[in-house]
Short mmCIF file of C-alpha atoms in Angstrom, two decimals:
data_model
loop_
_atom_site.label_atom_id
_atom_site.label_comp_id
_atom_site.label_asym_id
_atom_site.label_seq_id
_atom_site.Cartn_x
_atom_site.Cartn_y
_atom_site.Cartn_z
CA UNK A 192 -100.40 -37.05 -17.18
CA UNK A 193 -97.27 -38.13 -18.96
CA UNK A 194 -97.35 -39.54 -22.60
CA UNK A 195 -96.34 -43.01 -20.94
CA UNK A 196 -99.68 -42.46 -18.65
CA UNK A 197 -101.66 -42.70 -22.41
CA UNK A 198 -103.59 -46.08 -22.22
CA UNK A 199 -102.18 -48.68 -24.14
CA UNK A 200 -104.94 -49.08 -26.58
CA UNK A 201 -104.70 -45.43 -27.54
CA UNK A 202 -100.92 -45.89 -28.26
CA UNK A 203 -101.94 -49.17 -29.82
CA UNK A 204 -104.63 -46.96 -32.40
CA UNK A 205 -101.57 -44.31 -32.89
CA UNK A 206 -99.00 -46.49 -34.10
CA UNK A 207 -101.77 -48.34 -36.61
CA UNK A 208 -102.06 -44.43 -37.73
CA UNK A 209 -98.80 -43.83 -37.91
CA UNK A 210 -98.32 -47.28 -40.63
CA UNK A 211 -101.21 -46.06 -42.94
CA UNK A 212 -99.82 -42.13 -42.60
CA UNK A 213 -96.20 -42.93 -43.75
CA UNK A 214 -98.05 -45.28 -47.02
CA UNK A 215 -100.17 -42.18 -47.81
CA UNK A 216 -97.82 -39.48 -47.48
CA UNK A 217 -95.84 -39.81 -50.62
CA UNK A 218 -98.86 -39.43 -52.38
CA UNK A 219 -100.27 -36.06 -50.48
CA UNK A 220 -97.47 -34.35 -49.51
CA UNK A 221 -97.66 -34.34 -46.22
CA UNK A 222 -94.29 -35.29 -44.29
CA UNK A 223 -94.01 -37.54 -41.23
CA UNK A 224 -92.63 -36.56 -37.62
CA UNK A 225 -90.37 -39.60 -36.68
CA UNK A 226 -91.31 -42.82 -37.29
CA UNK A 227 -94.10 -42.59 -35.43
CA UNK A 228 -95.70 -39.64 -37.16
CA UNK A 229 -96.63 -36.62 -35.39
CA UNK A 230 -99.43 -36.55 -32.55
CA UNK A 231 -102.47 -34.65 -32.46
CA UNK A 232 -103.61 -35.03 -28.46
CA UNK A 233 -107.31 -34.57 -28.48
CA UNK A 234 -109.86 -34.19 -25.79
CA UNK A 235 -112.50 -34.96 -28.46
CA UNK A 236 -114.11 -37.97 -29.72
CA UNK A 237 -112.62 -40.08 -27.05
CA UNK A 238 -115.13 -42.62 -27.35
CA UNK A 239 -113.63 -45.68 -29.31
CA UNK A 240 -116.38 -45.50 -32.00
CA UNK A 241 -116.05 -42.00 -32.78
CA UNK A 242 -112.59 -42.11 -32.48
CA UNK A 243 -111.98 -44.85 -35.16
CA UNK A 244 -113.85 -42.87 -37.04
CA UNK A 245 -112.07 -39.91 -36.96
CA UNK A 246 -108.54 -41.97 -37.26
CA UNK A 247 -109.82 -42.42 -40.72
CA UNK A 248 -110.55 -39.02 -41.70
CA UNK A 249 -107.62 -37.89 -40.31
CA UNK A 250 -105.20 -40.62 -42.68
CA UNK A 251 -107.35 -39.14 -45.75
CA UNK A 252 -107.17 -35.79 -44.81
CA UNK A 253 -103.38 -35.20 -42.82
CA UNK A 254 -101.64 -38.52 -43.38
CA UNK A 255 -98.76 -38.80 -40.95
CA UNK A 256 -100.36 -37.37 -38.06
CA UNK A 257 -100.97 -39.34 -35.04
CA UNK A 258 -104.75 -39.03 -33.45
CA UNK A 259 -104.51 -39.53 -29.56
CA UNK A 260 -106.99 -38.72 -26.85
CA UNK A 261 -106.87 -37.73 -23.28
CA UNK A 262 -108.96 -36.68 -20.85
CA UNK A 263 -109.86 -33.04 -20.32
CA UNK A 264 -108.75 -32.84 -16.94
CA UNK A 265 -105.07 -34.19 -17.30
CA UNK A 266 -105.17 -32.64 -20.74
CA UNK A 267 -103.45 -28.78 -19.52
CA UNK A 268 -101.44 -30.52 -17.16
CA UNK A 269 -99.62 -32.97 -19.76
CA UNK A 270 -98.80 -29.73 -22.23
CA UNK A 271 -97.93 -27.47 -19.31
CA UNK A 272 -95.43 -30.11 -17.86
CA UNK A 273 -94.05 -30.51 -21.43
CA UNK A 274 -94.20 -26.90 -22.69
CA UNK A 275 -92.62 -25.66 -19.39
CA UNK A 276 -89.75 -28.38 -19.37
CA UNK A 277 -88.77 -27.59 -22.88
CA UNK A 278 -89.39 -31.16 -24.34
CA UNK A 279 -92.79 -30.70 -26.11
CA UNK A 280 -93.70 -34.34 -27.57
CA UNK A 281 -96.76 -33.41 -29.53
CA UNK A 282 -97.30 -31.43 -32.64
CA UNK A 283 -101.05 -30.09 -32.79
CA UNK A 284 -104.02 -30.43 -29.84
CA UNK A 285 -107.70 -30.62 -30.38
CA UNK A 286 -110.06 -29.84 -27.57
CA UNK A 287 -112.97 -27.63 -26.53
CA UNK A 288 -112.56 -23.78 -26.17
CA UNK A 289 -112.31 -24.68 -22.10
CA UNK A 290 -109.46 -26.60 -22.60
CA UNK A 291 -107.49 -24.19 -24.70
CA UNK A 292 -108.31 -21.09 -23.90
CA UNK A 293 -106.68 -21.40 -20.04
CA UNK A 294 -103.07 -22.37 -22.08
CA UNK A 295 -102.69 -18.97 -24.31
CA UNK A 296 -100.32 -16.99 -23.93
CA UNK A 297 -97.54 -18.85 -22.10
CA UNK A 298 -98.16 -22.50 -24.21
CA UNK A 299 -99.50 -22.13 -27.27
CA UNK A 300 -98.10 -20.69 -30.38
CA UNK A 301 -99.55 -17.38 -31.99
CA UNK A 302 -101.49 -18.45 -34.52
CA UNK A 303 -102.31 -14.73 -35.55
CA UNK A 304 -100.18 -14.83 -38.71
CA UNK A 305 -101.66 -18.77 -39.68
CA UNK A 306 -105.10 -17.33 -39.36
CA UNK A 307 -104.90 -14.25 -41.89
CA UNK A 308 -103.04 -16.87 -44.24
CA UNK A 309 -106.29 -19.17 -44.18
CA UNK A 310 -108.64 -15.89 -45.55
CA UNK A 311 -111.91 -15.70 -44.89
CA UNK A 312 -113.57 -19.16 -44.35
CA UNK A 313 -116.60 -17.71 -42.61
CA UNK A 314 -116.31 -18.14 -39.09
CA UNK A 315 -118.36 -16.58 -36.95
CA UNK A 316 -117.13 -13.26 -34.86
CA UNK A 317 -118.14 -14.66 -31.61
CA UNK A 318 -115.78 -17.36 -32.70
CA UNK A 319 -113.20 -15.74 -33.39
CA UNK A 320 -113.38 -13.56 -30.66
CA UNK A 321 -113.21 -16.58 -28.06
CA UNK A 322 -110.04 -17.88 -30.18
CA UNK A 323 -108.05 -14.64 -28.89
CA UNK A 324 -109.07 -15.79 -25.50
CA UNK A 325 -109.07 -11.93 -24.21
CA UNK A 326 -105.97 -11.11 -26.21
CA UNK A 327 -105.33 -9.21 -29.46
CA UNK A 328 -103.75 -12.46 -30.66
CA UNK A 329 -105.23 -15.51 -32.02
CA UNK A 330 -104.75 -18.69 -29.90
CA UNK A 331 -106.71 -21.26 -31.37
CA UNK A 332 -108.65 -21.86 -34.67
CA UNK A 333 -112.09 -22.69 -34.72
CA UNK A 334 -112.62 -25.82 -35.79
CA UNK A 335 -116.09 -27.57 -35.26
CA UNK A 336 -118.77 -26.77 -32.89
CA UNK A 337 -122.36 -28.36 -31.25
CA UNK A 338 -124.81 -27.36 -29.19
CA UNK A 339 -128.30 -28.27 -27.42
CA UNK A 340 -131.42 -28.02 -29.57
CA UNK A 341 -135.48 -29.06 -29.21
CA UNK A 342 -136.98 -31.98 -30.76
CA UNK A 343 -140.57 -32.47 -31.45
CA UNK A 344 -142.55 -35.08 -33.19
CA UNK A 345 -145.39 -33.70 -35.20
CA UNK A 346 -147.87 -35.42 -32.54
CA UNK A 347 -146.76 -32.64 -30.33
CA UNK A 348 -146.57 -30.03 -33.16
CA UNK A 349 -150.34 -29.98 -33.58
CA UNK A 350 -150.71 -28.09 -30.40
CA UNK A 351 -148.85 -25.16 -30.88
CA UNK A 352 -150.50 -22.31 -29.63
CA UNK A 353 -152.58 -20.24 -32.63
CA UNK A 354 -149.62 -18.17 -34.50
CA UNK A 355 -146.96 -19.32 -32.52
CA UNK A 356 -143.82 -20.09 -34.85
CA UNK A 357 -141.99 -23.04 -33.53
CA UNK A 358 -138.69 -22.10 -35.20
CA UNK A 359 -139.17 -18.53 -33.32
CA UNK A 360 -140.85 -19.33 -29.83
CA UNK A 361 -140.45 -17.34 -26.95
CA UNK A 362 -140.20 -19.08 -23.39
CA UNK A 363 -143.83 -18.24 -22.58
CA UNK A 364 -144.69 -19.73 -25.45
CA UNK A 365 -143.24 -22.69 -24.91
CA UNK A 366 -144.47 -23.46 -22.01
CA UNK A 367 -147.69 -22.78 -22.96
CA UNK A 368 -147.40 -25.53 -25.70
CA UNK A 369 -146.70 -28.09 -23.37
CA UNK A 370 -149.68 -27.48 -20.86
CA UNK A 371 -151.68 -27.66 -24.39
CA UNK A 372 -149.81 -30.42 -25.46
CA UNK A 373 -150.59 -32.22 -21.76
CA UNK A 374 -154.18 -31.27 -21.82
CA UNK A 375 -155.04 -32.86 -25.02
CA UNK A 376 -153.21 -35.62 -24.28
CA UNK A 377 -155.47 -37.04 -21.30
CA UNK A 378 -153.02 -34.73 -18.71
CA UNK A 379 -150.07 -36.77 -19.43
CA UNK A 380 -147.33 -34.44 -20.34
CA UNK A 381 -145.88 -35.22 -23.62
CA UNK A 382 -142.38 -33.04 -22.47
CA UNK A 383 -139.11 -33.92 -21.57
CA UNK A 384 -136.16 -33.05 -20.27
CA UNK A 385 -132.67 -34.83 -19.51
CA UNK A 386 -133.02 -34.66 -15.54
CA UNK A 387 -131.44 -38.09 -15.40
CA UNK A 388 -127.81 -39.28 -13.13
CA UNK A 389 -125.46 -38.85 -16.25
CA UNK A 390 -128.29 -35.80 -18.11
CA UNK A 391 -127.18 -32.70 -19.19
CA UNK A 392 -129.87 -30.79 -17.51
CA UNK A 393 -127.65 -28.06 -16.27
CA UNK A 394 -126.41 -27.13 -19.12
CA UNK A 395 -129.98 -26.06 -19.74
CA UNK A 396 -130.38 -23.74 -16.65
CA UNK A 397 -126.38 -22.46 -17.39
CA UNK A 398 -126.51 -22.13 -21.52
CA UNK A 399 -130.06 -21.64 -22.10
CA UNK A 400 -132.56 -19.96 -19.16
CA UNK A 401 -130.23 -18.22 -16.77
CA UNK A 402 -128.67 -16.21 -19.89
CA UNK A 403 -132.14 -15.44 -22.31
CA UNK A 404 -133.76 -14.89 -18.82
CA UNK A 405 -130.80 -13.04 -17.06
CA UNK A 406 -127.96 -11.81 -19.84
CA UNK A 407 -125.41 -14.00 -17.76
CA UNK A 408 -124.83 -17.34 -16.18
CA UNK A 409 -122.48 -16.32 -12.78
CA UNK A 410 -122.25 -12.81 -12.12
CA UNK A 411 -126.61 -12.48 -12.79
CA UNK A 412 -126.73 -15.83 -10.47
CA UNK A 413 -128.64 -14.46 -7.73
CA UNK A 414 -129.95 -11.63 -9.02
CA UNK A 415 -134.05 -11.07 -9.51
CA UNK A 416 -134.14 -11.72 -12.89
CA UNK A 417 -132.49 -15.21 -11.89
CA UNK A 418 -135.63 -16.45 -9.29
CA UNK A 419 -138.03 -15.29 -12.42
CA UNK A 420 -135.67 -17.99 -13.90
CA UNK A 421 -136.26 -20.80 -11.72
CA UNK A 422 -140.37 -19.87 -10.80
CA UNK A 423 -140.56 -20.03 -14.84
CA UNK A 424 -138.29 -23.38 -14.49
CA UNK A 425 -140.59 -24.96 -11.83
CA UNK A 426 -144.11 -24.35 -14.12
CA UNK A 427 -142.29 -25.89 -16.81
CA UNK A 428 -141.32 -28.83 -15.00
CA UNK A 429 -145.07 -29.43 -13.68
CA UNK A 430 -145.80 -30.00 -17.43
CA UNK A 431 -142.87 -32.63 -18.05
CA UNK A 432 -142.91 -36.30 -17.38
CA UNK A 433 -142.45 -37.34 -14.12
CA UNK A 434 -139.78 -40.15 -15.59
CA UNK A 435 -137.52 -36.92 -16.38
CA UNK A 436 -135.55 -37.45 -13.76
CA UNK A 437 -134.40 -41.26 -15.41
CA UNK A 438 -133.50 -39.34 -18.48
CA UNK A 439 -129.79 -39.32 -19.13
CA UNK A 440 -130.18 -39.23 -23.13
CA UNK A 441 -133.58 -37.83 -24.67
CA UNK A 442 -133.54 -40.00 -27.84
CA UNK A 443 -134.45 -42.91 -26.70
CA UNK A 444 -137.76 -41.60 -24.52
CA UNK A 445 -138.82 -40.10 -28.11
CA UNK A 446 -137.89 -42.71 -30.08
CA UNK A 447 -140.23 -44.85 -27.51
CA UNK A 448 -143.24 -42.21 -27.68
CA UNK A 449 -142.80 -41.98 -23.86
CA UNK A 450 -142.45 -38.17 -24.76
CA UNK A 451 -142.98 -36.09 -28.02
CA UNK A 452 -140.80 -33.26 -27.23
CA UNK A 453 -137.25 -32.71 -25.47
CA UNK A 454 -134.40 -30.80 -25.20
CA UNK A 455 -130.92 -32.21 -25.00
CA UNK A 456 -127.72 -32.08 -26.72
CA UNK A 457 -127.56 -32.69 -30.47
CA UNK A 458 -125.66 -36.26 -30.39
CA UNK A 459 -128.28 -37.12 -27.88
CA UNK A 460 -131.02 -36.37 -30.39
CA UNK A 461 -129.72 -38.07 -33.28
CA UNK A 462 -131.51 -41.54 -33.15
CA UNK A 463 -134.68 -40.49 -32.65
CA UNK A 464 -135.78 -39.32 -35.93
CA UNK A 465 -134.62 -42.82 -37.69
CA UNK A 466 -137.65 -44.56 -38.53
CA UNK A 467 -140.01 -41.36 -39.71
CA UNK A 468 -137.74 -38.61 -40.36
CA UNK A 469 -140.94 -36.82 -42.23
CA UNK A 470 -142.76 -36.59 -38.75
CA UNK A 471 -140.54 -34.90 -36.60
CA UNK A 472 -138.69 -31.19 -36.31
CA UNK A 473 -135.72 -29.93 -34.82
CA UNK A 474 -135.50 -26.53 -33.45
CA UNK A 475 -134.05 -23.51 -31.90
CA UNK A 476 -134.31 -22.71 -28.08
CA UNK A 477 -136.99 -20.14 -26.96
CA UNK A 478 -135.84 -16.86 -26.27
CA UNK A 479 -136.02 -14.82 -23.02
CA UNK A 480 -136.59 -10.97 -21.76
CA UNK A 481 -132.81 -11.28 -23.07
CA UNK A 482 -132.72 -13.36 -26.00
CA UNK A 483 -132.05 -16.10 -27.25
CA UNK A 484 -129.20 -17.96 -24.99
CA UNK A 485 -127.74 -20.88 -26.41
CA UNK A 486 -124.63 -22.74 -25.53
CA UNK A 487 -121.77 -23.81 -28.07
CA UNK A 488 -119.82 -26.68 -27.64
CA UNK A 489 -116.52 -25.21 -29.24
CA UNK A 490 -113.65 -27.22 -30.45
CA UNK A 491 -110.64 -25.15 -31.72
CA UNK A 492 -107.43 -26.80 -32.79
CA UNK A 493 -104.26 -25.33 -31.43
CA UNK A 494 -99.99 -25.93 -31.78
CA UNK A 495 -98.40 -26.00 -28.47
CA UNK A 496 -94.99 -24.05 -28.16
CA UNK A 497 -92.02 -26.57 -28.83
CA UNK A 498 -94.12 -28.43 -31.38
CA UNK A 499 -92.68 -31.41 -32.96
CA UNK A 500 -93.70 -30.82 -36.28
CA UNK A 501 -95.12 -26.63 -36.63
CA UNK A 502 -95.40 -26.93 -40.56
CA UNK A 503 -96.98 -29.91 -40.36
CA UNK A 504 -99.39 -28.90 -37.70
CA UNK A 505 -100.24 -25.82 -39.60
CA UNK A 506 -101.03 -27.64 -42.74
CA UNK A 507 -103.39 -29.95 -40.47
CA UNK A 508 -105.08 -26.80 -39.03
CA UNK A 509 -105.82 -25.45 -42.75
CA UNK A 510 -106.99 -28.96 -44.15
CA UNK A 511 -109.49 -29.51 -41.28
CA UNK A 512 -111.14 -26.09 -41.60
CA UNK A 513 -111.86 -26.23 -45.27
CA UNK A 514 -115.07 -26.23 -45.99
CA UNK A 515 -115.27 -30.07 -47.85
CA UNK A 516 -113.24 -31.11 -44.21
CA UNK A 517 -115.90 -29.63 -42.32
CA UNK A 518 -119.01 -31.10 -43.91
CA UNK A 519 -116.61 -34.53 -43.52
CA UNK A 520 -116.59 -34.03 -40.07
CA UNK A 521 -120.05 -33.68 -39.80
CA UNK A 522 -120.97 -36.36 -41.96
CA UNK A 523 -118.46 -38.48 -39.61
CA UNK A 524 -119.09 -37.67 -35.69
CA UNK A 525 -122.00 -35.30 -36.10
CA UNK A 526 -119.86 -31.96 -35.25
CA UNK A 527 -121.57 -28.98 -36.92
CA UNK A 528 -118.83 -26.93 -39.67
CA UNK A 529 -117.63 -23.83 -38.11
CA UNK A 530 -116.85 -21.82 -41.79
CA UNK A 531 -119.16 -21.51 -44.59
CA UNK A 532 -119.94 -24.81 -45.41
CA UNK A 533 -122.80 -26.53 -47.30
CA UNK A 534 -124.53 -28.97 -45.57
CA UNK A 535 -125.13 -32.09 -47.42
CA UNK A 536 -128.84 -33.23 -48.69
CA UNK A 537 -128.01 -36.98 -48.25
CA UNK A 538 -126.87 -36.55 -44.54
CA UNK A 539 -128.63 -38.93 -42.05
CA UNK A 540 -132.51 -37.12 -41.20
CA UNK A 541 -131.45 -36.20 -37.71
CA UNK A 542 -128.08 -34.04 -38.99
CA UNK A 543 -130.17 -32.27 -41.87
CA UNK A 544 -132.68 -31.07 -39.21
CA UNK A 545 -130.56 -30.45 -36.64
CA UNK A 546 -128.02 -28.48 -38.42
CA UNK A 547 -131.10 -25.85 -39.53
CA UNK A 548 -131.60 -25.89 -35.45
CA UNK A 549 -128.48 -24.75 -34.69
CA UNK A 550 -127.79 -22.11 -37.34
CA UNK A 551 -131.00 -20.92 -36.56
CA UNK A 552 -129.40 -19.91 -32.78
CA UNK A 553 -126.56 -19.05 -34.00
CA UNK A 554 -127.88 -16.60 -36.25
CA UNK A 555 -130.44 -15.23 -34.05
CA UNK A 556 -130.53 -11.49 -34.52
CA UNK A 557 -130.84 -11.62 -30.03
CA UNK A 558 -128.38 -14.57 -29.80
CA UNK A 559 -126.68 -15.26 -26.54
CA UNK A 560 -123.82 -17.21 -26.93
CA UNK A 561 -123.05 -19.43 -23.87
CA UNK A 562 -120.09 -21.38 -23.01
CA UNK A 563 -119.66 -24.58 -20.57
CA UNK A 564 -117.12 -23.15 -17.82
CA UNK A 565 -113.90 -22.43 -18.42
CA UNK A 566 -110.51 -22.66 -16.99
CA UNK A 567 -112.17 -24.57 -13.82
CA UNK A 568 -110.25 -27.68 -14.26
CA UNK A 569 -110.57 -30.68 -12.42
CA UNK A 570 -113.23 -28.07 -10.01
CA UNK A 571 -115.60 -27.53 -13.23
CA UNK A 572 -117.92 -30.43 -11.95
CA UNK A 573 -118.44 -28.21 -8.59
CA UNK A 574 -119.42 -25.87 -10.05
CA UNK A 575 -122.25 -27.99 -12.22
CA UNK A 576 -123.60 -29.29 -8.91
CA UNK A 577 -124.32 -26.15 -8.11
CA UNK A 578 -127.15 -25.28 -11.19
CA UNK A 579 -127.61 -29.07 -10.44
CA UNK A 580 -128.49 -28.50 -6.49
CA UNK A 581 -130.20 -25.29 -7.49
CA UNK A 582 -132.46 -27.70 -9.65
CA UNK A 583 -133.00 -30.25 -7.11
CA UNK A 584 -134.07 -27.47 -4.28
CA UNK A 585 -136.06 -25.31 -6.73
CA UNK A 586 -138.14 -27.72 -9.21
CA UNK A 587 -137.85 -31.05 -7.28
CA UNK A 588 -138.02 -30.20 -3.68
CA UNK A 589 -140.10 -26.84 -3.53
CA UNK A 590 -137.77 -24.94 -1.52
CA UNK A 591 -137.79 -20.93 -1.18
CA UNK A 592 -136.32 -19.48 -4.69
CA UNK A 593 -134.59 -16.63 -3.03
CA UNK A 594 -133.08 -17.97 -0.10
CA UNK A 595 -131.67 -21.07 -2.24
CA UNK A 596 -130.05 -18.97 -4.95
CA UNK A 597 -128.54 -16.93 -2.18
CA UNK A 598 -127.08 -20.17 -0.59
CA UNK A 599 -126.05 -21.58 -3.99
CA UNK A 600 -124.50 -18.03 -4.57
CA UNK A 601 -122.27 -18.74 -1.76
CA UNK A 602 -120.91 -21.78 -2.72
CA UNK A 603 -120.46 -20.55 -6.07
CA UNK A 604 -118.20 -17.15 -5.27
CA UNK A 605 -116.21 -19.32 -2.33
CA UNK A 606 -115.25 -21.80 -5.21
CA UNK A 607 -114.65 -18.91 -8.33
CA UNK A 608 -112.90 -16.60 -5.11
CA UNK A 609 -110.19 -20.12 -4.76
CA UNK A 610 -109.58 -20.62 -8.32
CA UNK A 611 -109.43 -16.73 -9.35
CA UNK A 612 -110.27 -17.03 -13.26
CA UNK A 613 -111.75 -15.07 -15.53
CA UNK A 614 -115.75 -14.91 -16.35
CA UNK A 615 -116.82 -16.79 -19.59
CA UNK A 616 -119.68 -16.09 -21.98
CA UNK A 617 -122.27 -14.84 -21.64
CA UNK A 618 -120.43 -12.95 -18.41
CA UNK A 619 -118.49 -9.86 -19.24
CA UNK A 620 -114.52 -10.85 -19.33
CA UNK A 621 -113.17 -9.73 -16.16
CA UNK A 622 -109.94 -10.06 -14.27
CA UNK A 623 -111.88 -12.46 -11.42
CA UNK A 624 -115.50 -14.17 -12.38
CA UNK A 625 -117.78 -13.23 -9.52
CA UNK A 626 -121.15 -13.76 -8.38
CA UNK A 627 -122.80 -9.95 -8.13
#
């Protein structure tokens, strides 16, 4: 996608940025790229809401810089065509560890050098080690992260099994809380889970069961440890409401009291806990034979090569991973701080609990960390349908476990054996991601 393909209204939001950013800038420092100040292309916070808000962090934080958002799948294409043609138009991009990682080497700058300058902010080594995206160099720099946590409201707390923790639960004992939770609630189950048309359900089976159950998420697909995976998944599912399936965001079933529990991402959570923050909990996944596997959402912020503005881009990078930036952030569009950063007390009840939840997983001494797919591109939603048509066989329709993973399988490898990439986490990195 060329930068004339941008839709008008986000040009229309840029140049309003770009008005405010040359006022502030002779107050902070911070020089200006052209008239139009330089432009930060984003894959994140594209909705207009949460961009907005971001537009105004940004003119506090980097005045002069342009915030502009595209789609992730024309996203590599429009800073290949530009990198490769020698007339790079943009000075810094924003975007998920998928969307970056597939560009080192050959279109991003080494940001080695920028990233011993910043010291030690705290970032976590799995971080960092995803940021050299199989290199020795450093591609990216982490720079805000979410993930997919458990919500419960204390109705549903009560039945915890005797000496279970709820912060530490193991996948047995989860699902033996629900069939309590069921039973004492007149056999309606009191679980549920995002199983809806536009639900994030797989990233449940790819980020979360497959890996504490398995170690991996492709190359343990089909193995044995996989149809444990999905007999587990199908007595689970017996003890979730049936309306599951409607479920595309799990806040507003709990907000409701349709359910008391759910899993789902953590901007899918948020609402829920509004009215009586004091009666509900937010917390880690269970853990498997495995551990504990739990997917990050991982933004990193990067400077393509050619950059308009490099100094300017750099001094972006280091304001929006300081630690008072990060919180900011959070406060803002609810992405968690990726350095050592304290989390607010006056932070709406939702963020507070759900920012425990996820430094819980992340700090799990059996942590699995788990990645959406990478370096798919326009083919990653292939290769969803397949932990979404393993779902649909397995839970919904009953089908045989073994012979369905095997079929899936197939599908799987002919689609990873086209595109030729690497493996990501959990999988071990690998010239060519297969299916074992």
């Amino acid at each position: 996608m060329s930068a004339s393909g941008l839709t008008r209204r986000s040009l229309l939001h840029a140049v309003g940025i770009s008005a405010t950013a040359l006022t502030a800038a002779a107050c902070t420092g911070f020089a200006t790229s052209g008239s139009g100040g330089m432009i930060f292309l984003s894959t994140q916070f594209r909705p207009a809401d949460e961009a907005e808000r971001f537009r105004h962090l940004l003119a506090g934080t980097a005045p002069g810089v342009s915030y502009v958002t595209i789609e992730d799948s024309p996203f590599a294409s429009q800073v290949r065509s530009q990198v490769g043609a020698g007339s790079t138009q943009i000075g810094l991009l924003g975007g998920l560890h998928g969307d970056l990682a597939p560009l080192a080497g050959g279109y991003l700058e080494d940001l080695t050098g920028l990233f011993a300058d910043l010291g030690d902010r705290g970032w976590s080594a799995d971080y960092l080690q995803l940021a050299k995206a199989g290199t020795d160099r450093t591609w990216y720099i982490p720079w805000a992260t979410a993930s997919y946590v458990l919500a419960a409201h204390a109705d549903a707390l009560e039945h915890l099994p005797s000496g279970v923790d709820a912060t530490s639960l193991t996948y047995d004992q989860f699902l033996d809380w629900a069939i309590a939770a069921r039973r004492a609630n007149g056999n309606r189950p009191v679980l549920g889970l995002p199983a809806g048309p536009k639900g994030l359900l797989h990233r449940f089976t790819q980020g979360y069961l497959l890996p504490s159950f398995t170690g991996g998420q492709i190359t343990t697909f089909r193995s044995n440890e996989a149809v444990t995976a999905w007999q587990y998944f199908r007595e689970l599912w017996a003890n979730c409401a049936p309306s599951s399936t409607t479920y595309d965001f799990m806040q507003e079933p709990l907000d409701s009291g349709e359910v008391r529990v759910a899993w789902d991402h953590v901007v899918r959570l948020v609402h829920a806990p509004e009215r009586d923050p004091q009666n509900w909990r937010m917390l880690p996944a269970p853990r498997g034979e495995h551990g504990l596997g739990y997917m990050a959402v991982l933004a990193g912020l990067a400077i393509p090569r050619g950059s308009t503005d490099p100094d300017l881009a750099q001094r972006t990078i280091n304001a929006f991973t300081r630690p008072d930036t990060q919180t900011a952030l959070l406060r803002s569009n609810g992405f968690f701080p990726v350095v050592d950063a304290k989390i607010p007390d006056d932070l709406p009840p939702a963020v507070g609990l759900e920012a425990d939840a996820v430094r819980r997983q992340q700090q799990a001494p059996d942590a699995i960390l788990s990645l959406p797919p990478v370096g798919l591109g326009q083919r990653e939603g292939e290769v969803s349908k397949v932990f979404q048509d393993s779902f649909r066989s397995i839970v919904l329709g009953g089908a045989d476990i073994r012979s369905t993973v095997d079929q899936q399988a197939r599908v799987l490898k002919g689609i990873l054996d086209d595109l030729k990439v690497p493996c990501w986490a959990p999988d071990p990195a690998a010239a060519m991601c297969r299916v074992e």
